[in-house]
XYZ file of C-alpha atoms in Angstrom:
567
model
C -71.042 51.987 -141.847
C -67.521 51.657 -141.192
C -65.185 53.863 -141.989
C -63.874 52.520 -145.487
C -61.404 53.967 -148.372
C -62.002 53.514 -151.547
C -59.587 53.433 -154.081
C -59.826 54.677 -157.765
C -59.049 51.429 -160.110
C -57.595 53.226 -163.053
C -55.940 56.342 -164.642
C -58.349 59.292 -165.195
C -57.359 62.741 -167.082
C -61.201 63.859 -167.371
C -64.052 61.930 -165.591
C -66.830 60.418 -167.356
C -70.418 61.936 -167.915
C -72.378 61.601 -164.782
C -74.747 58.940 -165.391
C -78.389 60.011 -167.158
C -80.285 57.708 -165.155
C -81.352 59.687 -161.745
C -79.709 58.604 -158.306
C -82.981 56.481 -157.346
C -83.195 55.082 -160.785
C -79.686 53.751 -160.418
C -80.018 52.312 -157.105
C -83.697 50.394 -158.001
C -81.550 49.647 -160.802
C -78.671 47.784 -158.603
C -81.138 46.136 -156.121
C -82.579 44.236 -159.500
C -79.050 43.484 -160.233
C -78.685 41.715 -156.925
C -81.869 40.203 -157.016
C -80.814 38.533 -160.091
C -77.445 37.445 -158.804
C -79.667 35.496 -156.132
C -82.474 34.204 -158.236
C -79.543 32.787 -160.622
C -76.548 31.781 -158.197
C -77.259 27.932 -158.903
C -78.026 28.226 -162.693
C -75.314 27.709 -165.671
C -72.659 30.433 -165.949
C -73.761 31.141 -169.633
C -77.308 31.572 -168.813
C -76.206 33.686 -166.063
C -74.249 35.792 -167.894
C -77.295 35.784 -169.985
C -79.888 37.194 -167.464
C -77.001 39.986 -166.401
C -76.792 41.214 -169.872
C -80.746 40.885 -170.536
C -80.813 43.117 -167.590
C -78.289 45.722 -168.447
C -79.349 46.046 -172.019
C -80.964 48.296 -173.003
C -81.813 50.085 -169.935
C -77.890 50.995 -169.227
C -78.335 52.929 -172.786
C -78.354 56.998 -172.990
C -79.541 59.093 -175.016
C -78.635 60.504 -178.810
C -76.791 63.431 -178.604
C -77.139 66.760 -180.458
C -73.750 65.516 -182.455
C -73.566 62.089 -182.516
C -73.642 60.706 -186.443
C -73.683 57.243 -184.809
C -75.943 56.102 -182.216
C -75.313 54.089 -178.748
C -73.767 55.904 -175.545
C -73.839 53.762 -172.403
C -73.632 54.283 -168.542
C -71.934 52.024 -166.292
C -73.413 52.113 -163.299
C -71.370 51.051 -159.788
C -72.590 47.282 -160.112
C -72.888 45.232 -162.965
C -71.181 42.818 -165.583
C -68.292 43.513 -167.371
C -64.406 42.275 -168.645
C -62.510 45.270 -167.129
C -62.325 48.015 -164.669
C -61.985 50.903 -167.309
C -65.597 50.923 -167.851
C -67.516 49.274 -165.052
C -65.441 45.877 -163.655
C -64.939 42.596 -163.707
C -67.484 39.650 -163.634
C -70.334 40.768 -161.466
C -68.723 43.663 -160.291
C -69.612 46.392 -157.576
C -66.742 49.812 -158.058
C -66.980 50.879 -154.377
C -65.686 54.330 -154.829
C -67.861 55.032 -157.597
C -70.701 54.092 -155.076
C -69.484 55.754 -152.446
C -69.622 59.094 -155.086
C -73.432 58.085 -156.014
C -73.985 57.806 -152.180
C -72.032 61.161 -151.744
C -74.384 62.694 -154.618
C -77.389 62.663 -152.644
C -78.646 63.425 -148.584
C -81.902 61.188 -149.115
C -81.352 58.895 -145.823
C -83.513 55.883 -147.388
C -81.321 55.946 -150.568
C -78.083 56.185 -149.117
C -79.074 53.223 -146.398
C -79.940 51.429 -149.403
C -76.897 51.621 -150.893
C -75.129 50.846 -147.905
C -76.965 47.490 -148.300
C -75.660 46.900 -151.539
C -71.942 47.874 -150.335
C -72.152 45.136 -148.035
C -73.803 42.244 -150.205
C -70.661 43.000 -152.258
C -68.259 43.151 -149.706
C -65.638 40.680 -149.766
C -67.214 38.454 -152.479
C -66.149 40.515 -155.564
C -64.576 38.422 -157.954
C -61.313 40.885 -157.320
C -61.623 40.012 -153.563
C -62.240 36.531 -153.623
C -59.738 35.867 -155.858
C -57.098 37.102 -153.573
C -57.934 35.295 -150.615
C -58.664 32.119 -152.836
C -54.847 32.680 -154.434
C -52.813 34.476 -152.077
C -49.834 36.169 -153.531
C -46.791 34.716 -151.710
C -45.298 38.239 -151.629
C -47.849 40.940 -149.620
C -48.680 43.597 -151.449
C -49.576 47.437 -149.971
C -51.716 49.913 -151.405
C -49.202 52.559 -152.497
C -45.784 50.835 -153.632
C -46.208 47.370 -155.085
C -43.573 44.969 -156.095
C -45.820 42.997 -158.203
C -49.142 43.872 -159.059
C -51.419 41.070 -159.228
C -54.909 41.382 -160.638
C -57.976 39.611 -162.192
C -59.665 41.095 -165.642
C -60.261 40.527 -169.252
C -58.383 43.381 -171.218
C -57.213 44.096 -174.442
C -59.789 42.117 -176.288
C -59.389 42.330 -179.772
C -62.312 40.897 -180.870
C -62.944 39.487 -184.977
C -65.358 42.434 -186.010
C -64.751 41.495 -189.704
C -66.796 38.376 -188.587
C -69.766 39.898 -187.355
C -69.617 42.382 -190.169
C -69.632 39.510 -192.500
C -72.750 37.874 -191.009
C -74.805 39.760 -188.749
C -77.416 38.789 -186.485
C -79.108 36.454 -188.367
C -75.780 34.726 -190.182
C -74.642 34.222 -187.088
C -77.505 32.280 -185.829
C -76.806 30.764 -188.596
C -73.411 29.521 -187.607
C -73.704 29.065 -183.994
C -76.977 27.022 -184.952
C -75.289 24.678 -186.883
C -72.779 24.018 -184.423
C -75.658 23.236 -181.943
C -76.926 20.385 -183.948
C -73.623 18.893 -183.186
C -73.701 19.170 -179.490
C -77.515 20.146 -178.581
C -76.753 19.727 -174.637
C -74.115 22.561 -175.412
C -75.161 25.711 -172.869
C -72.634 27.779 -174.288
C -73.719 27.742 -177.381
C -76.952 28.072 -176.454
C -76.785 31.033 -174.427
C -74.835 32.719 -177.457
C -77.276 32.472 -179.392
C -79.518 33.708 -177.275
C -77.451 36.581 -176.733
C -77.201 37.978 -180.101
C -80.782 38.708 -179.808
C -79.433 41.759 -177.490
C -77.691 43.307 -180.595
C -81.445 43.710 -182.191
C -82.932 44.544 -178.703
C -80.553 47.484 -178.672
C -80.688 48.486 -182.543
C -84.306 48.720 -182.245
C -84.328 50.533 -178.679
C -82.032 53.211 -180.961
C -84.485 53.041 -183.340
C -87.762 54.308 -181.007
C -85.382 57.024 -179.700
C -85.093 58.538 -182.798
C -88.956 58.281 -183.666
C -89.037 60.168 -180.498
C -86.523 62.718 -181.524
C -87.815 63.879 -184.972
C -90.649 65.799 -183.994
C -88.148 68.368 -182.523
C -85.404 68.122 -185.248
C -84.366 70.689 -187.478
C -84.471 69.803 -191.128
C -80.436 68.930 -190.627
C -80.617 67.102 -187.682
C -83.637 65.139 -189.190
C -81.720 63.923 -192.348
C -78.279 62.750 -190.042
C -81.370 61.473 -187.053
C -83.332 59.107 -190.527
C -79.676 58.356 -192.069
C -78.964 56.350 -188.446
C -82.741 54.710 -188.029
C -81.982 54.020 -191.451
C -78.700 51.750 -190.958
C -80.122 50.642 -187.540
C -82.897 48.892 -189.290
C -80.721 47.486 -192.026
C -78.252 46.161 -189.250
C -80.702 44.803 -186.473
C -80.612 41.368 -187.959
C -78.972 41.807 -191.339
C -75.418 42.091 -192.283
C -74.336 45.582 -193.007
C -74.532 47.461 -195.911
C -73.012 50.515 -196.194
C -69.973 52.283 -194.171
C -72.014 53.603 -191.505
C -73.647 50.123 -190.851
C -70.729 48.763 -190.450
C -69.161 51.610 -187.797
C -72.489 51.061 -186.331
C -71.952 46.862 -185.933
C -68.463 47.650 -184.347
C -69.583 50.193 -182.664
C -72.588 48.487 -180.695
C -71.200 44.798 -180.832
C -68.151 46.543 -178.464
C -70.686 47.765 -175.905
C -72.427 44.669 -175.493
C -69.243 42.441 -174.960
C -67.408 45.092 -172.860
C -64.619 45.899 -175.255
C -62.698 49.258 -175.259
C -60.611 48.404 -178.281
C -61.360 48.153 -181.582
C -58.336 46.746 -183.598
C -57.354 46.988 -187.410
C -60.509 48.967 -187.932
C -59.421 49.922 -191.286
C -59.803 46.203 -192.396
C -63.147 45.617 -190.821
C -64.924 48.907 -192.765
C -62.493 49.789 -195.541
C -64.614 48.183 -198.403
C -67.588 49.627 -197.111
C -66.176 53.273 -197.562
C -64.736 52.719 -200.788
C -68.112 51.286 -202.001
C -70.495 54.386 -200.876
C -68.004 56.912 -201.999
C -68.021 55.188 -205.474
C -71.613 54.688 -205.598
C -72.541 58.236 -204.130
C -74.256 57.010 -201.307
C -71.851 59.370 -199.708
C -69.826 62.251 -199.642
C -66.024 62.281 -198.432
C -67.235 64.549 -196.087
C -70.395 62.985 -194.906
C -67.468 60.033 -194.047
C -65.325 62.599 -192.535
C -68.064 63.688 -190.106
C -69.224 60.083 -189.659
C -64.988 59.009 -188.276
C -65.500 62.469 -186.292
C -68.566 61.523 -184.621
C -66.986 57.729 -183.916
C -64.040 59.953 -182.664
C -66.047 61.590 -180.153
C -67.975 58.585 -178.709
C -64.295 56.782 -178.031
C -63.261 59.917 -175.980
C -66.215 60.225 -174.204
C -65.865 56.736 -172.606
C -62.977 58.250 -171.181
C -61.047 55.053 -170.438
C -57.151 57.573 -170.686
C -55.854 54.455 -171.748
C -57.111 52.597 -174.018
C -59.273 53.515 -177.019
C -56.691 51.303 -179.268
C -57.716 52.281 -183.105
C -55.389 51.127 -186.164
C -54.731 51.603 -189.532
C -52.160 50.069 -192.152
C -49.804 47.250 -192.279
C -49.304 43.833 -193.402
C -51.921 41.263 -193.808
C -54.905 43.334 -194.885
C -56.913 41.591 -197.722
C -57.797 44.740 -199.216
C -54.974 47.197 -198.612
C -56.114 50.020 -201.398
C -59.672 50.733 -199.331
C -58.506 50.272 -196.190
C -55.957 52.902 -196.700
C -59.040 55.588 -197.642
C -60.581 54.700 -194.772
C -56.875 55.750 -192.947
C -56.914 58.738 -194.844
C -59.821 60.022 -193.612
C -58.802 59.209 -190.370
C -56.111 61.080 -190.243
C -57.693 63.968 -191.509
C -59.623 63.471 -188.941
C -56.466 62.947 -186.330
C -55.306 66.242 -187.651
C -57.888 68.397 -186.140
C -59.219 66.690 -183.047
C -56.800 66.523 -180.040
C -58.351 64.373 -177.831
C -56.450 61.749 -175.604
C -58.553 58.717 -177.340
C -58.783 57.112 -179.482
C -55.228 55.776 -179.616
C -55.346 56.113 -183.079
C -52.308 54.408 -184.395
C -50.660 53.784 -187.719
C -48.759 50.557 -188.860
C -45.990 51.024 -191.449
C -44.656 48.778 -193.647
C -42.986 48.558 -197.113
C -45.806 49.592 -199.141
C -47.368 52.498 -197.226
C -48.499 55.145 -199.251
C -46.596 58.089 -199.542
C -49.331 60.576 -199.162
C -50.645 58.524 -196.102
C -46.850 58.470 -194.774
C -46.947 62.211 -194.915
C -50.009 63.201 -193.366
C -49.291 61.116 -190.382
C -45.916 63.377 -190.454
C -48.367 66.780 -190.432
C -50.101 65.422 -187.598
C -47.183 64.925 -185.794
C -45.426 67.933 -187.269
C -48.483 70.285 -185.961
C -48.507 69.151 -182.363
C -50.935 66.250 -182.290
C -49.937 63.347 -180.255
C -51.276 60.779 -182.510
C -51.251 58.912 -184.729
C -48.570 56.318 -183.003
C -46.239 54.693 -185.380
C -45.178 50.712 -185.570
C -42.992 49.628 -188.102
C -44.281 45.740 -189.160
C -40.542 45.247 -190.410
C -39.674 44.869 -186.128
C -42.779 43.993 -185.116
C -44.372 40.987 -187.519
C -40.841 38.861 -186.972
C -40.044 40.043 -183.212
C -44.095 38.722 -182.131
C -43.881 35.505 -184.532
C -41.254 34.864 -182.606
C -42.500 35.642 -178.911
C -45.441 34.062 -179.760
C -44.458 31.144 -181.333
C -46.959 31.713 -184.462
C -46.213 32.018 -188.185
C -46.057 35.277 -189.428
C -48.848 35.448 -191.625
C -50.628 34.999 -187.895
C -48.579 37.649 -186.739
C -49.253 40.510 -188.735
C -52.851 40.823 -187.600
C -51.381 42.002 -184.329
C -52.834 44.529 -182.883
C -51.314 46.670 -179.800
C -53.819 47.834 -177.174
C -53.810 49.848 -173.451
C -50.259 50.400 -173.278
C -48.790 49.246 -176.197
C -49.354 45.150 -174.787
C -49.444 42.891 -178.166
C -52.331 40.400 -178.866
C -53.417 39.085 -182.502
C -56.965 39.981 -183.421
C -59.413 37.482 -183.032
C -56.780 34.876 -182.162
C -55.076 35.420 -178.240
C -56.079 36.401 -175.165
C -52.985 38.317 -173.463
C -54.010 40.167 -170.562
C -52.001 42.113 -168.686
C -53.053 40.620 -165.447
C -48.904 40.937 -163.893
C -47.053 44.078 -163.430
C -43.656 43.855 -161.923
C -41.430 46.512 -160.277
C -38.068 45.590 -160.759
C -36.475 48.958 -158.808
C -38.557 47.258 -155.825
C -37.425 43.939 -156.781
C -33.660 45.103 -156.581
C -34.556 46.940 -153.121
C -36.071 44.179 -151.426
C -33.698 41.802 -152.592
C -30.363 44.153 -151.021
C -32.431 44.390 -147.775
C -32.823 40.587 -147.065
C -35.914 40.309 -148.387
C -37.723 43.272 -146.557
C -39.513 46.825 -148.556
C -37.740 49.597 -147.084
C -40.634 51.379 -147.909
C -42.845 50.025 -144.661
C -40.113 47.161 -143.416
C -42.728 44.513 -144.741
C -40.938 41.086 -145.689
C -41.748 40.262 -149.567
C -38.790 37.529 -150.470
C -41.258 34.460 -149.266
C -39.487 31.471 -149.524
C -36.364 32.950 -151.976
C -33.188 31.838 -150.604
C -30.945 35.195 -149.872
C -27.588 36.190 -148.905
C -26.123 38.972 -147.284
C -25.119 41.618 -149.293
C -21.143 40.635 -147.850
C -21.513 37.595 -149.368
C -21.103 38.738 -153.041
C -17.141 38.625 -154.098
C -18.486 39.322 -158.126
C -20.648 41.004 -159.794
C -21.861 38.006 -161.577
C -22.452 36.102 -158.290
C -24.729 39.011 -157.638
C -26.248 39.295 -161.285
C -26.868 35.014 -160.906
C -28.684 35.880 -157.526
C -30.653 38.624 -158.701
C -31.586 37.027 -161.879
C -32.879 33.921 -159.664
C -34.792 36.425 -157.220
C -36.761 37.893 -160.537
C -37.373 34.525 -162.138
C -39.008 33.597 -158.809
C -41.163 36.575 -158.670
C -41.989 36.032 -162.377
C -42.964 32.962 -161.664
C -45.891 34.198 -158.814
C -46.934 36.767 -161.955
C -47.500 33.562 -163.792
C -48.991 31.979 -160.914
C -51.604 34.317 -160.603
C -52.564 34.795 -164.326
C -53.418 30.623 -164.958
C -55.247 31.104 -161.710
C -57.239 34.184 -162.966
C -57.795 32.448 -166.002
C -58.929 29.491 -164.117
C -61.714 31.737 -161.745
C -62.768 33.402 -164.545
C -63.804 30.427 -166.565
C -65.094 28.757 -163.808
C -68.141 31.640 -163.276
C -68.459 33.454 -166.374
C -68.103 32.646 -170.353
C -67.951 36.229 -171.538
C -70.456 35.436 -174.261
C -70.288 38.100 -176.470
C -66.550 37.957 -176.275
C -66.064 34.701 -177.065
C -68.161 34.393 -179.895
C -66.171 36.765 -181.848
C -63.189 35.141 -181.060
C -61.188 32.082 -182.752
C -61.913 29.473 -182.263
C -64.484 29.724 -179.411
C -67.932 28.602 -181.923
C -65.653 26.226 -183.494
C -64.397 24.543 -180.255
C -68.138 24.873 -178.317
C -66.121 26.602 -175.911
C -66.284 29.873 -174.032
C -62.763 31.631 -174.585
C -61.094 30.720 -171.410
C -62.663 27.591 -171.533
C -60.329 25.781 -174.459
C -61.999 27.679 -176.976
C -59.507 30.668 -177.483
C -56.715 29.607 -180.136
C -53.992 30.907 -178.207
C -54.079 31.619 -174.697
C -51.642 33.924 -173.069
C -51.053 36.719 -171.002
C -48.755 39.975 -170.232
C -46.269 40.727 -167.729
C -45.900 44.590 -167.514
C -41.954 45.270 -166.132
C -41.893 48.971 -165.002
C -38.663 50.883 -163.622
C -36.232 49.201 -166.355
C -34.064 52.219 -167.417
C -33.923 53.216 -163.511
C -32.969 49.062 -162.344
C -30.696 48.789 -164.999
C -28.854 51.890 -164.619
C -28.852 51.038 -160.586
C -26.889 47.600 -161.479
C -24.604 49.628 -163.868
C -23.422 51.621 -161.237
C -23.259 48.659 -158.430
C -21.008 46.911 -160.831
C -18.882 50.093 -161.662
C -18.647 51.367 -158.154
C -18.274 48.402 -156.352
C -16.861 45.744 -158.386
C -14.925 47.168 -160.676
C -13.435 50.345 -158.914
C -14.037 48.927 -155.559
C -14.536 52.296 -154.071
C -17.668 51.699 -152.453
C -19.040 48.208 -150.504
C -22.509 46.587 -151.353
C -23.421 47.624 -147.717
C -22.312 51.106 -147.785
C -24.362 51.841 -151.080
C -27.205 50.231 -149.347
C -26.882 52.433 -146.151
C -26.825 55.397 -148.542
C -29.842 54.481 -150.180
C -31.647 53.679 -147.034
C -30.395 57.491 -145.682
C -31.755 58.915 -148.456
C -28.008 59.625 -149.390
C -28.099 61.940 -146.643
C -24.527 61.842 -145.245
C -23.478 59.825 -148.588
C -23.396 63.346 -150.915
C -20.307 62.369 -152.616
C -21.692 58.659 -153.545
C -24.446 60.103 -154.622
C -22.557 62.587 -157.271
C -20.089 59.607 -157.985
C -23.445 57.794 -158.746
């Protein structure tokens, strides 16, 4: 092959566990997974979706282990279907560097020239790849110093997990069944409910593991092994129960649709808590080691950034047992230190005050979480940005990097990232990066930098430049949006979204209730600090010219010493 680089696609403090399945096993694995994409690349998106999730589930599942309270660990292997490129990728994805490591992993000639024959069946007809030479960005981009970063994903999905909580399997069937007898010839519909036969596939592959697992148990191990077969079988078509059925519906429902978030969990399996601790079906510290175990499985997906977990706030229907289920969380908090989950506290006027100051011990004893959000800022501020009421607004629910969607109810992906330090650089040097003398203005209309007699002629201009590049963010998101839709349904997404069963319409198909998306600015502080001191320096005490503070900055403000101290 070619000598290729391969790129890591996100953030990683610690990497993830290598993979159960053996090198061989994954790479038979992969060949089926292309063998589908061939026997299905004229069929319906939703029953193609369909077969690519009937094939990753359940083999993609690993084992129990010796600590888990809750069961259902998956691998991602370096092809497959998913949302986002924190676990797996996007669509019907291949990760080339993490199959160049698998390749790395082993000196078996026939497997590595087999997965040199997957490398190139995937090469240049990723959904990531075809998407840029279907949409090319009017601005090129480079590899190590974007101006705008332009991708293609599902993230941040906060999906309605009170629904499926509320239903299960079997309710809904139910609903999605009903629907159908309004519009039979509906394939998305049908292939949901096809799919939520996968939720019982998996529950019941669980459910043989631990039959397998007893015979070698210690009387301990046995009791926590029987108390998860137990809530497996209650769940794999039934509604949940108790509290750990319902951490288990979460829990697995995530996995299948490729979520990394879970939202206001507090909301979703608050009742059930309160209910077994009252009733005695268990102890608080059976539920303590039940969070700690849920605490566990979030880290060890490892996505760094993501992980999103919340308690508290406005707009909960049963504030009094949510808030036990918070408390135990942040007893939890307290002694893991992990960097997921993101577990994060909303605040509002009628927090508790012994729930207000444990969040303060955490803090207080040197654990980076729990994140605080005060709903006084945040309900108005996104009913306004939104454009929703703000009864809608305070189920929002922050995710990745602190990006805002409304559970159940938006998709707002942050598909755009935009560099305005690079912006302001490329827009002093006519339109070309210093960094490698590449032109990125496209078809902008700029002046020269002796041009500008004010600063607000030069604020107007700049302003202009950033609206323009906004505008090739926005650009690129309706047309990711539009790709998307056009190959996939993301079935297990959209059914737990509003209004997607309502509509009979995949969630980037019309079915979503509000569609959106993000725009990540990055370098703020540093661009607006940079036009402080343009309009300071050169405008106001006319000490320095545009020009000369652009040679400087060029030189590395070698030669320019005392405008850089000035500065």
């Amino acid at each position: 092959m070619a000598k290729k680089e391969y790129f890591k696609t996100n953030a990683e403090i610690e990497a993830k566990l290598k993979a159960e399945k053996t090198v061989e096993e994954q790479v038979v694995w992969m060949e089926s997974f292309i063998e589908m994409m061939e026997r299905t690349k004229d069929m319906d998106k939703n029953f193609r979706e369909l077969e690519a999730l009937k094939l990753m589930y359940p083999f993609l599942c690993r084992s129990i282990m010796p600590h888990d309270m809750l069961a259902c660990r998956v691998d991602y292997l370096p092809v497959g279907f998913g949302c986002v490129t924190s676990v797996g990728g996007v669509g019907y994805y291949c990760h080339y560097r993490n199959l160049n490591l698998l390749r790395e992993s082993t000196d078996d000639p026939d497997l590595i020239e087999r997965m040199n024959k997957i490398e190139d069946y995937f090469t240049g007809n990723t959904i990531g790849e075809r998407f840029k030479q279907v949409y090319p960005t009017p601005i090129p981009s480079n590899s190590e110093d974007e101006p705008l970063l332009l991708g293609i994903r599902l993230s941040g999905m906060m999906l309605d997990y009170k629904k499926f909580c509320a239903n299960g399997v079997k309710g809904m069937k139910e609903i999605i069944a009903a629907k159908l007898e309004e519009q039979p010839d509906n394939n998305f519909l049908k292939a949901t409910y096809e799919a939520m036969d996968l939720f019982t596939v998996v529950c019941d592959h669980y459910i043989n593991m631990i039959d397998d697992m007893l015979p070698e148990a210690d009387e301990k191990r046995k009791y926590e092994l029987l108390r998860m077969q137990d809530s497996l079988k209650r769940i794999r078509v039934d509604k949940p129960e108790h509290f750990i059925d319902a951490l288990h519906c979460v829990w697995i429902y995530a996995y299948l649709a490729g979520c990394i978030n879970y939202g206001r969990l507090d909301e979703v399996v608050g009742d059930y808590l309160v209910k077994d601790l009252e009733s005695g079906f268990l102890t608080r510290e059976e539920a303590h080691d039940l969070v700690r175990s849920l605490w566990i499985l979030i880290e060890n997906k490892r996505t760094t950034v993501n992980g999103r977990l919340i308690v508290g706030g406005r707009g909960r229907k049963n504030p009094a047992a949510a808030d036990e289920f918070a408390r135990v969380c942040l007893d939890v908090c307290k002694e893991m230190r992990q960097v997921e989950p993101q577990f994060t506290l909303r605040l509002y006027e009628d927090t508790p005050k012994d729930i207000w100051d444990k969040a303060m011990e955490c803090l207080a004893d040197g654990a980076t979480f729990p994140t605080l959000y005060n709903d006084e800022v945040h309900v108005p501020g996104l009913a306004n940005c939104m454009r929703v009421s703000e009864k809608e607004a305070e189920q929002y629910a922050m995710f990745g990097c602190g990006e805002m969607n409304l559970q159940g109810m938006t998709v707002g992906t942050p598909n755009g990232g935009h560099n305005l330090v690079k912006a302001l650089n490329i827009f002093m040097n006519d339109g070309y990066d210093p960094y490698d003398n590449v032109y990125r203005a496209g078809d902008f209309p700029l002046k020269k930098l002796e041009e500008y007699q004010t600063y607000e002629q030069f604020w107007n201009d700049f302003s202009d430049f950033i609206k323009w590049q906004t505008d090739c963010i926005v650009s690129s998101q309706a047309n990711c949006y539009k790709m998307l839709n056009e190959e996939m349904s993301f079935l297990f997404v959209s059914t737990m979204m509003n209004d997607c069963i309502a509509r009979g319409k995949a969630v980037l198909d019309g079915g979503i209730r509000y569609l959106g998306g993000c725009n990540e600015t990055y370098g703020n502080i540093n661009c607006s600090d940079s036009l402080y001191a343009l309009k300071k320096l050169v405008f106001d005490d006319k000490k320095y010219t545009l020009r000369e503070v652009n040679d400087a900055l060029l030189a590395d403000f070698k030669g320019y010493e005392q405008m850089q101290q000035d500065m």
